[in-house]
């Protein structure tokens, strides 16, 4: 959830009152507000007070007159409270229905001749409602020509702020996992199925995923890695069609058709899962060794293996 933080409206002076400010921030965080949408605070209390004080009659609304026969000075019935003014934040134009958006996404993604063009198309794409709640597009990190491409589910809060995938706590663990097999971010290419952060880090809906899918598929095709690794069940379901849960389906090489060639692909645990479930690290370690082993082999010319 996001919000503009506004003054409490009680006329109090918060300057210097760090505890009170910290309490307000903690309250907002607990309520799910973790992003400020505007640079300037908006005082909604002042807005509603102004609305109440405003003259009730709109220019084209029927005038209230005293009933016929009433004595001069008899008041007409009290006006209703004026409606709340529209929020100061402009509502985004409503996105097309999901099936239309998915079609537009397919056409747009297919038209991208390279990764820069794909990123530019995504920046302009209006079909995914997540774009309007996210701070920015989180396209990729690392080296597009790397032999290894890793794909997660969707950016979280830290990624939304920095504009790069896997930079928060789970990203730090991913860095350590890669380092254990002698790889760093510059020798891999990292992206997500959904390139905008879902509000409050919720799971992307099937519609949002379907709309974003043509873009990540094209991104993989254009990056043209030798190995694809899906981080976590959702990415593996979406890209590899994994039906079993990740615990059963991880660690198995499958073939992925990029559109131009077939490459080996593997699902492993999402680092966020490993942070919650350290026991899984043993199996993730095996997957990392399998990745290292594959990278040591000569790339397959294009027919998969
Ligand atoms: N989780 C993901 O799936 N992707 C990120 O970029 C960060 C966290």
Short mmCIF file of C-alpha atoms and ligand atoms in Angstrom, two decimals:
data_model
loop_
_atom_site.label_atom_id
_atom_site.label_comp_id
_atom_site.label_asym_id
_atom_site.label_seq_id
_atom_site.Cartn_x
_atom_site.Cartn_y
_atom_site.Cartn_z
CA UNK A 1 0.00 0.00 0.00
CA UNK A 2 1.21 3.53 -0.48
CA UNK A 3 0.18 6.91 0.74
CA UNK A 4 1.11 10.49 1.19
CA UNK A 5 1.84 11.14 4.84
CA UNK A 6 -0.07 14.14 6.01
CA UNK A 7 -0.09 16.27 9.10
CA UNK A 8 -2.40 15.00 11.80
CA UNK A 9 -4.60 18.04 11.34
CA UNK A 10 -4.65 18.86 15.03
CA UNK A 11 -2.48 21.90 14.51
CA UNK A 12 0.29 20.37 16.60
CA UNK A 13 3.89 21.13 15.84
CA UNK A 14 5.76 17.88 15.30
CA UNK A 15 9.13 19.52 14.74
CA UNK A 16 11.60 18.05 17.15
CA UNK A 17 9.15 15.46 18.44
CA UNK A 18 11.02 12.47 17.08
CA UNK A 19 9.10 9.92 19.14
CA UNK A 20 5.76 11.10 17.85
CA UNK A 21 7.06 11.04 14.27
CA UNK A 22 8.48 7.56 14.78
CA UNK A 23 5.10 6.41 16.17
CA UNK A 24 3.30 7.78 13.12
CA UNK A 25 5.73 6.10 10.75
CA UNK A 26 5.42 2.81 12.65
CA UNK A 27 1.63 3.10 12.46
CA UNK A 28 1.75 3.65 8.69
CA UNK A 29 4.16 0.75 8.20
CA UNK A 30 1.96 -1.58 10.24
CA UNK A 31 -1.02 -0.47 8.20
CA UNK A 32 0.86 -1.51 5.08
CA UNK A 33 1.93 1.94 3.87
CA UNK A 34 5.54 1.68 2.86
CA UNK A 35 5.88 4.11 -0.02
CA UNK A 36 5.20 7.84 -0.17
CA UNK A 37 3.47 8.62 -3.46
CA UNK A 38 4.04 12.35 -3.39
CA UNK A 39 6.98 14.57 -2.61
CA UNK A 40 4.79 16.96 -0.65
CA UNK A 41 2.45 15.91 2.16
CA UNK A 42 -1.24 16.41 1.48
CA UNK A 43 -3.35 17.54 4.42
CA UNK A 44 -6.61 15.65 3.85
CA UNK A 45 -8.11 17.05 7.07
CA UNK A 46 -7.67 20.62 5.81
CA UNK A 47 -9.15 19.58 2.45
CA UNK A 48 -12.27 18.14 4.03
CA UNK A 49 -12.68 21.12 6.35
CA UNK A 50 -12.42 23.43 3.35
CA UNK A 51 -15.00 21.33 1.53
CA UNK A 52 -17.42 21.63 4.45
CA UNK A 53 -16.95 25.38 4.61
CA UNK A 54 -17.39 25.81 0.85
CA UNK A 55 -20.70 27.23 -0.47
CA UNK A 56 -22.94 24.28 -1.19
CA UNK A 57 -24.52 25.29 -4.50
CA UNK A 58 -22.73 24.25 -7.64
CA UNK A 59 -23.29 26.70 -10.55
CA UNK A 60 -25.76 24.44 -12.34
CA UNK A 61 -27.49 22.92 -9.34
CA UNK A 62 -31.08 24.00 -8.63
CA UNK A 63 -31.18 26.95 -6.23
CA UNK A 64 -32.57 26.34 -2.81
CA UNK A 65 -35.36 28.79 -2.14
CA UNK A 66 -37.66 29.18 0.80
CA UNK A 67 -40.98 27.41 0.22
CA UNK A 68 -43.76 29.56 -1.20
CA UNK A 69 -45.60 31.36 1.52
CA UNK A 70 -42.78 31.15 3.96
CA UNK A 71 -41.94 34.27 5.86
CA UNK A 72 -38.94 36.24 4.68
CA UNK A 73 -35.89 34.88 6.46
CA UNK A 74 -37.31 31.35 6.76
CA UNK A 75 -34.34 29.16 6.03
CA UNK A 76 -34.38 26.52 3.32
CA UNK A 77 -33.46 23.05 4.63
CA UNK A 78 -29.84 22.78 5.62
CA UNK A 79 -27.59 21.92 2.68
CA UNK A 80 -26.03 18.51 2.61
CA UNK A 81 -22.36 18.30 3.36
CA UNK A 82 -20.35 18.98 0.23
CA UNK A 83 -18.73 15.88 -1.22
CA UNK A 84 -15.06 15.22 -0.49
CA UNK A 85 -12.88 16.76 -3.16
CA UNK A 86 -11.15 14.44 -5.56
CA UNK A 87 -7.75 13.27 -4.35
CA UNK A 88 -4.85 15.43 -5.45
CA UNK A 89 -3.12 12.45 -7.05
CA UNK A 90 -4.21 12.05 -10.65
CA UNK A 91 -5.81 8.69 -11.28
CA UNK A 92 -4.00 6.78 -14.02
CA UNK A 93 -5.88 6.18 -17.24
CA UNK A 94 -7.67 2.87 -16.83
CA UNK A 95 -5.62 0.05 -18.35
CA UNK A 96 -7.12 -2.16 -21.06
CA UNK A 97 -8.83 -5.43 -20.04
CA UNK A 98 -6.28 -8.18 -19.21
CA UNK A 99 -6.80 -10.18 -22.42
CA UNK A 100 -6.34 -7.06 -24.57
CA UNK A 101 -3.30 -6.06 -22.51
CA UNK A 102 -1.77 -9.53 -22.93
CA UNK A 103 -2.27 -9.28 -26.69
CA UNK A 104 -0.68 -5.82 -26.76
CA UNK A 105 2.19 -7.17 -24.67
CA UNK A 106 2.79 -10.00 -27.14
CA UNK A 107 2.86 -7.62 -30.08
CA UNK A 108 5.08 -5.09 -28.30
CA UNK A 109 7.54 -7.69 -27.02
CA UNK A 110 7.84 -9.38 -30.41
CA UNK A 111 8.63 -6.03 -32.03
CA UNK A 112 11.68 -5.37 -29.80
CA UNK A 113 14.88 -5.91 -31.80
CA UNK A 114 17.15 -5.77 -28.73
CA UNK A 115 17.12 -5.45 -24.96
CA UNK A 116 17.33 -1.65 -24.96
CA UNK A 117 14.28 -1.48 -27.21
CA UNK A 118 12.48 -3.99 -24.98
CA UNK A 119 13.18 -1.91 -21.90
CA UNK A 120 11.96 1.23 -23.71
CA UNK A 121 8.77 -0.59 -24.75
CA UNK A 122 8.16 -1.69 -21.18
CA UNK A 123 8.67 1.87 -19.95
CA UNK A 124 5.89 2.97 -22.32
CA UNK A 125 3.61 -0.03 -21.83
CA UNK A 126 0.37 0.91 -20.06
CA UNK A 127 -1.28 -2.52 -19.99
CA UNK A 128 -0.15 -3.69 -16.55
CA UNK A 129 -1.81 -1.95 -13.61
CA UNK A 130 1.22 -2.68 -11.42
CA UNK A 131 3.09 0.02 -13.31
CA UNK A 132 0.92 2.65 -11.64
CA UNK A 133 1.56 1.51 -8.09
CA UNK A 134 5.25 0.72 -8.49
CA UNK A 135 7.85 3.44 -8.21
CA UNK A 136 9.74 2.35 -11.28
CA UNK A 137 10.42 -0.42 -13.76
CA UNK A 138 12.85 -3.07 -12.51
CA UNK A 139 14.23 -4.42 -15.76
CA UNK A 140 17.47 -6.30 -15.12
CA UNK A 141 20.89 -6.32 -13.54
CA UNK A 142 24.19 -7.91 -14.49
CA UNK A 143 25.54 -8.52 -17.96
CA UNK A 144 23.07 -9.26 -20.76
CA UNK A 145 25.63 -11.37 -22.62
CA UNK A 146 26.32 -13.58 -19.56
CA UNK A 147 25.95 -17.33 -20.06
CA UNK A 148 23.76 -17.64 -16.95
CA UNK A 149 20.38 -15.94 -16.60
CA UNK A 150 18.44 -16.00 -13.32
CA UNK A 151 14.77 -15.05 -13.15
CA UNK A 152 12.74 -14.34 -10.00
CA UNK A 153 9.07 -13.61 -9.46
CA UNK A 154 8.71 -9.84 -8.98
CA UNK A 155 10.60 -6.98 -7.36
CA UNK A 156 10.15 -6.17 -3.70
CA UNK A 157 10.45 -2.90 -1.85
CA UNK A 158 14.23 -2.49 -2.11
CA UNK A 159 14.22 -3.38 -5.80
CA UNK A 160 11.39 -0.89 -6.41
CA UNK A 161 13.47 1.83 -4.78
CA UNK A 162 16.74 1.00 -6.57
CA UNK A 163 15.32 -0.11 -9.90
CA UNK A 164 17.39 -3.33 -9.91
CA UNK A 165 16.33 -6.91 -9.20
CA UNK A 166 17.50 -8.80 -6.13
CA UNK A 167 19.16 -6.00 -4.19
CA UNK A 168 17.38 -6.52 -0.85
CA UNK A 169 17.99 -9.23 1.75
CA UNK A 170 17.19 -12.07 -0.59
CA UNK A 171 19.43 -10.46 -3.21
CA UNK A 172 22.31 -10.40 -0.77
CA UNK A 173 21.82 -14.12 -0.18
CA UNK A 174 21.67 -14.69 -3.93
CA UNK A 175 24.99 -12.86 -4.26
CA UNK A 176 26.52 -15.21 -1.67
CA UNK A 177 25.09 -18.27 -3.42
CA UNK A 178 26.59 -17.14 -6.71
CA UNK A 179 29.90 -16.25 -5.07
CA UNK A 180 30.10 -19.81 -3.72
CA UNK A 181 30.45 -21.03 -7.30
CA UNK A 182 32.73 -18.21 -8.35
CA UNK A 183 30.13 -15.99 -10.00
CA UNK A 184 29.15 -12.41 -9.30
CA UNK A 185 26.43 -10.20 -10.74
CA UNK A 186 28.59 -9.06 -13.60
CA UNK A 187 28.94 -12.65 -14.79
CA UNK A 188 25.21 -13.32 -14.70
CA UNK A 189 22.07 -11.61 -15.99
CA UNK A 190 19.19 -11.21 -13.52
CA UNK A 191 15.54 -10.31 -14.12
CA UNK A 192 12.01 -11.06 -12.91
CA UNK A 193 8.88 -12.45 -14.53
CA UNK A 194 7.00 -9.32 -13.44
CA UNK A 195 9.11 -6.15 -13.68
CA UNK A 196 7.00 -3.93 -11.39
CA UNK A 197 6.61 -4.36 -7.66
CA UNK A 198 3.15 -5.56 -6.62
CA UNK A 199 1.80 -3.34 -3.82
CA UNK A 200 2.83 -4.53 -0.37
CA UNK A 201 4.89 -7.31 -2.02
CA UNK A 202 1.78 -9.35 -2.67
CA UNK A 203 1.91 -12.21 -5.16
CA UNK A 204 1.27 -11.01 -8.73
CA UNK A 205 -2.17 -12.08 -9.95
CA UNK A 206 -2.39 -14.62 -12.81
CA UNK A 207 -3.57 -11.77 -15.06
CA UNK A 208 -0.59 -9.57 -14.17
CA UNK A 209 1.76 -12.49 -14.78
CA UNK A 210 0.11 -13.30 -18.11
CA UNK A 211 0.44 -9.68 -19.23
CA UNK A 212 4.14 -9.57 -18.32
CA UNK A 213 5.01 -13.02 -19.66
CA UNK A 214 5.66 -12.03 -23.31
CA UNK A 215 8.17 -9.44 -22.12
CA UNK A 216 10.24 -11.79 -19.96
CA UNK A 217 10.13 -14.47 -22.63
CA UNK A 218 11.45 -11.97 -25.18
CA UNK A 219 14.02 -10.74 -22.66
CA UNK A 220 15.34 -14.30 -22.31
CA UNK A 221 15.37 -14.75 -26.07
CA UNK A 222 17.28 -11.51 -26.65
CA UNK A 223 19.75 -12.12 -23.81
CA UNK A 224 20.26 -15.60 -25.24
CA UNK A 225 21.86 -17.25 -22.18
CA UNK A 226 23.26 -20.77 -22.19
CA UNK A 227 21.52 -21.63 -18.90
CA UNK A 228 18.29 -20.40 -17.37
CA UNK A 229 17.69 -20.65 -13.62
CA UNK A 230 14.27 -19.92 -12.17
CA UNK A 231 14.35 -18.72 -8.59
CA UNK A 232 11.33 -20.07 -6.72
CA UNK A 233 8.14 -21.90 -7.60
CA UNK A 234 6.20 -19.04 -9.24
CA UNK A 235 8.96 -18.24 -11.77
CA UNK A 236 9.43 -21.97 -12.45
CA UNK A 237 5.69 -22.49 -12.94
CA UNK A 238 5.42 -19.54 -15.29
CA UNK A 239 8.51 -20.17 -17.41
CA UNK A 240 9.14 -23.90 -17.13
CA UNK A 241 5.59 -25.12 -16.59
CA UNK A 242 6.63 -26.71 -13.30
CA UNK A 243 3.61 -28.52 -11.90
CA UNK A 244 5.10 -30.14 -8.83
CA UNK A 245 5.90 -27.83 -5.96
CA UNK A 246 9.37 -26.34 -5.92
CA UNK A 247 10.57 -28.82 -3.28
CA UNK A 248 9.87 -31.68 -5.66
CA UNK A 249 10.59 -29.88 -8.90
CA UNK A 250 13.88 -28.13 -8.03
CA UNK A 251 17.23 -29.42 -9.15
CA UNK A 252 15.99 -31.11 -12.35
CA UNK A 253 17.32 -29.95 -15.68
CA UNK A 254 14.59 -29.34 -18.24
CA UNK A 255 14.61 -27.79 -21.67
CA UNK A 256 13.52 -24.23 -22.26
CA UNK A 257 12.66 -23.02 -25.74
CA UNK A 258 13.78 -19.40 -26.02
CA UNK A 259 12.07 -18.99 -29.37
CA UNK A 260 15.42 -19.19 -31.16
CA UNK A 261 16.95 -22.27 -29.53
CA UNK A 262 16.56 -24.73 -26.70
CA UNK A 263 18.64 -24.27 -23.56
CA UNK A 264 18.92 -26.18 -20.27
CA UNK A 265 16.90 -24.70 -17.42
CA UNK A 266 16.70 -25.46 -13.73
CA UNK A 267 14.43 -24.40 -10.88
CA UNK A 268 15.84 -23.83 -7.43
CA UNK A 269 14.60 -22.35 -4.19
CA UNK A 270 13.98 -18.63 -4.03
CA UNK A 271 16.55 -16.98 -1.73
CA UNK A 272 13.69 -15.40 0.27
CA UNK A 273 12.47 -18.93 1.01
CA UNK A 274 15.98 -19.93 2.08
CA UNK A 275 16.10 -16.99 4.48
CA UNK A 276 12.95 -18.35 6.15
CA UNK A 277 13.92 -22.01 5.80
CA UNK A 278 17.67 -22.43 6.26
CA UNK A 279 17.30 -26.22 6.01
CA UNK A 280 16.66 -25.76 2.30
CA UNK A 281 20.17 -24.38 1.82
CA UNK A 282 21.62 -27.88 1.55
CA UNK A 283 19.51 -28.62 -1.49
CA UNK A 284 20.08 -25.15 -2.93
CA UNK A 285 23.81 -25.79 -2.58
CA UNK A 286 23.42 -28.93 -4.69
CA UNK A 287 21.62 -26.87 -7.32
CA UNK A 288 24.42 -24.31 -7.33
CA UNK A 289 26.97 -27.09 -7.89
CA UNK A 290 24.85 -28.42 -10.74
CA UNK A 291 24.83 -24.94 -12.28
CA UNK A 292 28.60 -24.66 -11.87
CA UNK A 293 29.00 -28.05 -13.51
CA UNK A 294 26.83 -27.07 -16.48
CA UNK A 295 28.66 -23.81 -16.94
CA UNK A 296 31.92 -25.74 -17.11
CA UNK A 297 30.55 -27.74 -20.02
CA UNK A 298 30.70 -26.41 -23.54
CA UNK A 299 27.50 -24.61 -24.49
CA UNK A 300 25.21 -26.76 -26.60
CA UNK A 301 25.08 -25.40 -30.12
CA UNK A 302 21.33 -24.85 -30.15
CA UNK A 303 19.56 -28.16 -29.97
CA UNK A 304 19.41 -28.44 -26.19
CA UNK A 305 20.72 -31.56 -24.48
N1 LIG B 1 12.23 -11.38 -5.11
C1 LIG B 1 12.14 -11.56 -6.44
O1 LIG B 1 11.53 -12.51 -6.91
N2 LIG B 1 12.74 -10.67 -7.23
C2 LIG B 1 13.44 -9.64 -6.76
O2 LIG B 1 13.97 -8.87 -7.55
C3 LIG B 1 13.52 -9.48 -5.36
C4 LIG B 1 12.90 -10.35 -4.57
#
